[in-house]
CSV table of C-alpha atoms in Angstrom, one decimal:
chain,number,residue,atom,x,y,z
H,1332,UNK,CA,56.2,79.6,-99.2
H,1333,UNK,CA,59.0,77.4,-100.6
H,1334,UNK,CA,56.4,74.8,-101.7
H,1335,UNK,CA,54.7,77.5,-103.8
H,1336,UNK,CA,58.0,78.2,-105.6
H,1337,UNK,CA,58.6,74.5,-106.2
H,1338,UNK,CA,55.0,74.1,-107.4
H,1339,UNK,CA,55.4,77.1,-109.9
H,1340,UNK,CA,58.7,75.8,-111.1
H,1341,UNK,CA,57.3,72.3,-111.8
H,1342,UNK,CA,54.3,73.7,-113.5
H,1343,UNK,CA,56.5,76.0,-115.6
H,1344,UNK,CA,58.6,73.1,-116.7
H,1345,UNK,CA,55.5,71.2,-117.8
H,1346,UNK,CA,53.9,74.3,-119.5
H,1347,UNK,CA,50.7,73.6,-117.5
H,1348,UNK,CA,48.4,76.7,-117.2
H,1349,UNK,CA,47.1,77.4,-113.7
H,1350,UNK,CA,45.0,79.8,-111.7
H,1351,UNK,CA,46.5,80.6,-108.3
H,1352,UNK,CA,45.8,77.5,-106.2
H,1353,UNK,CA,46.4,79.0,-102.8
H,1354,UNK,CA,45.6,82.2,-101.0
H,1355,UNK,CA,45.2,83.4,-97.5
H,1356,UNK,CA,41.5,82.7,-97.8
H,1357,UNK,CA,41.8,79.4,-99.6
H,1358,UNK,CA,39.2,76.8,-98.5
H,1359,UNK,CA,40.7,73.4,-97.6
H,1360,UNK,CA,39.4,69.9,-97.3
H,1361,UNK,CA,41.3,68.0,-94.7
H,1362,UNK,CA,40.4,64.3,-94.2
H,1363,UNK,CA,42.1,61.5,-92.3
H,1364,UNK,CA,41.2,57.9,-93.1
H,1365,UNK,CA,42.4,54.6,-91.8
H,1366,UNK,CA,43.0,51.7,-94.1
H,1367,UNK,CA,43.8,48.0,-93.6
H,1368,UNK,CA,46.5,48.3,-96.2
H,1369,UNK,CA,50.2,49.2,-96.2
H,1370,UNK,CA,51.5,52.6,-97.3
H,1371,UNK,CA,52.9,50.8,-100.4
H,1372,UNK,CA,49.6,49.2,-101.3
H,1373,UNK,CA,47.8,52.6,-101.0
H,1374,UNK,CA,50.5,54.4,-103.0
H,1375,UNK,CA,50.3,51.8,-105.7
H,1376,UNK,CA,46.5,51.9,-105.8
H,1377,UNK,CA,46.6,55.7,-106.2
H,1378,UNK,CA,49.2,55.7,-109.0
H,1379,UNK,CA,48.7,52.4,-110.9
H,1380,UNK,CA,46.3,52.7,-113.8
H,1381,UNK,CA,45.2,49.1,-113.5
H,1382,UNK,CA,44.6,49.2,-109.8
H,1383,UNK,CA,42.9,52.6,-109.8
H,1384,UNK,CA,40.6,51.3,-112.5
H,1385,UNK,CA,39.9,48.2,-110.5
H,1386,UNK,CA,39.0,49.9,-107.2
H,1387,UNK,CA,37.1,52.8,-108.8
H,1388,UNK,CA,35.3,50.7,-111.4
H,1389,UNK,CA,36.1,53.4,-114.0
H,1390,UNK,CA,38.9,53.8,-116.5
H,1391,UNK,CA,42.1,55.6,-115.3
H,1392,UNK,CA,45.3,56.4,-117.1
H,1393,UNK,CA,48.2,57.4,-114.9
H,1394,UNK,CA,51.8,58.3,-115.7
H,1395,UNK,CA,53.7,57.5,-112.4
H,1396,UNK,CA,56.4,60.0,-112.9
H,1397,UNK,CA,56.8,63.5,-111.5
H,1398,UNK,CA,55.3,65.8,-114.1
H,1399,UNK,CA,53.3,62.9,-115.5
H,1400,UNK,CA,49.7,63.4,-116.5
H,1401,UNK,CA,46.8,61.4,-115.2
H,1402,UNK,CA,43.1,61.0,-116.2
H,1403,UNK,CA,40.7,59.4,-113.7
H,1404,UNK,CA,37.1,58.3,-113.7
H,1405,UNK,CA,36.9,58.1,-117.5
H,1406,UNK,CA,38.5,61.5,-118.0
H,1407,UNK,CA,36.4,63.4,-115.4
H,1408,UNK,CA,39.4,64.3,-113.3
H,1409,UNK,CA,42.7,65.2,-114.9
H,1410,UNK,CA,46.0,66.6,-113.8
H,1411,UNK,CA,49.7,66.1,-113.2
H,1412,UNK,CA,51.9,64.6,-110.5
H,1413,UNK,CA,53.9,67.3,-108.8
H,1414,UNK,CA,55.7,65.3,-106.1
H,1415,UNK,CA,56.0,61.6,-105.5
H,1416,UNK,CA,57.7,60.1,-102.5
H,1417,UNK,CA,57.3,56.3,-102.8
H,1418,UNK,CA,55.0,54.9,-100.1
H,1419,UNK,CA,54.9,58.3,-98.3
H,1420,UNK,CA,53.4,61.1,-100.3
H,1421,UNK,CA,51.6,62.0,-103.5
H,1422,UNK,CA,51.0,65.7,-104.5
H,1423,UNK,CA,49.0,66.4,-107.6
H,1424,UNK,CA,47.7,69.4,-109.6
H,1425,UNK,CA,44.1,68.2,-109.9
H,1426,UNK,CA,41.0,69.4,-111.7
H,1427,UNK,CA,37.5,68.4,-112.8
H,1428,UNK,CA,37.2,68.9,-116.5
H,1429,UNK,CA,34.1,71.1,-116.1
H,1430,UNK,CA,36.1,73.7,-114.1
H,1431,UNK,CA,37.1,77.0,-115.8
H,1432,UNK,CA,40.0,76.6,-118.2
H,1433,UNK,CA,43.3,76.6,-116.3
H,1434,UNK,CA,41.8,76.2,-112.8
H,1435,UNK,CA,43.7,73.5,-110.9
H,1436,UNK,CA,43.6,72.6,-107.2
H,1437,UNK,CA,46.3,70.9,-105.2
H,1438,UNK,CA,45.7,67.4,-103.7
H,1439,UNK,CA,48.2,66.0,-101.2
H,1440,UNK,CA,48.0,62.4,-99.9
H,1441,UNK,CA,50.2,61.6,-96.9
H,1442,UNK,CA,50.6,57.9,-96.1
H,1443,UNK,CA,51.5,57.2,-92.5
H,1444,UNK,CA,52.0,53.7,-91.2
H,1445,UNK,CA,49.7,52.9,-88.3
H,1446,UNK,CA,49.8,49.5,-86.7
H,1447,UNK,CA,49.2,47.0,-89.5
H,1448,UNK,CA,47.5,49.6,-91.7
H,1449,UNK,CA,47.9,53.2,-92.8
H,1450,UNK,CA,46.4,56.5,-91.9
H,1451,UNK,CA,45.9,58.5,-95.1
H,1452,UNK,CA,45.9,62.3,-94.6
H,1453,UNK,CA,44.3,64.2,-97.5
H,1454,UNK,CA,44.6,68.0,-97.9
H,1455,UNK,CA,42.8,69.4,-101.0
H,1456,UNK,CA,43.3,73.2,-101.5
H,1457,UNK,CA,42.6,75.8,-104.2
H,1458,UNK,CA,39.4,74.5,-105.7
H,1459,UNK,CA,36.7,76.9,-107.1
H,1460,UNK,CA,34.5,78.5,-104.6
H,1461,UNK,CA,31.3,76.8,-103.7
H,1462,UNK,CA,32.6,73.2,-104.3
H,1463,UNK,CA,33.8,72.3,-100.7
H,1464,UNK,CA,30.8,70.1,-99.7
H,1465,UNK,CA,30.5,68.4,-103.1
H,1466,UNK,CA,34.3,67.6,-103.3
H,1467,UNK,CA,34.4,66.5,-99.6
H,1468,UNK,CA,31.6,64.0,-100.2
H,1469,UNK,CA,33.2,63.0,-103.5
H,1470,UNK,CA,36.4,61.9,-101.7
H,1471,UNK,CA,34.4,59.6,-99.5
H,1472,UNK,CA,32.2,58.2,-102.3
H,1473,UNK,CA,34.8,57.9,-105.1
H,1474,UNK,CA,38.0,57.1,-103.1
H,1475,UNK,CA,37.7,56.1,-99.4
H,1476,UNK,CA,34.7,53.8,-99.5
H,1477,UNK,CA,35.9,52.1,-102.7
H,1478,UNK,CA,39.5,51.7,-101.4
H,1479,UNK,CA,38.2,50.2,-98.2
H,1480,UNK,CA,36.3,47.6,-100.1
H,1481,UNK,CA,39.3,47.0,-102.4
H,1482,UNK,CA,41.5,46.3,-99.4
H,1483,UNK,CA,38.8,44.7,-97.2
């Protein structure tokens, strides 16, 4: 519950409209992926405009500060950084531009060192109904497979 208050406070400070991103019936995407990259390498790839554009093959503009806006995949995904813990965690208010106005979901990337690599734990909540399968497949196609190639 505390996280919800922090989330609302951060959004209020940034004057970002939002539809409730979590409820008791919220659908969640939970994925765990292993990478041959350090937590710092993954953190940087997720938050550096140049690296994100390189691994995804599409333009990205990312402000690396808490409250900073981002635009990914040529503006198809937009949002703001809610929490940044260097090399450990990225939490974002995240939306596809075709979603209803003001509808944002929450994306949380946890980076956990594992051997010589990293286990990335993704939790994506609060997205519009009916999009679970599409979004789950999109994470694999537009993030994980491309990041694995990038860090081969």
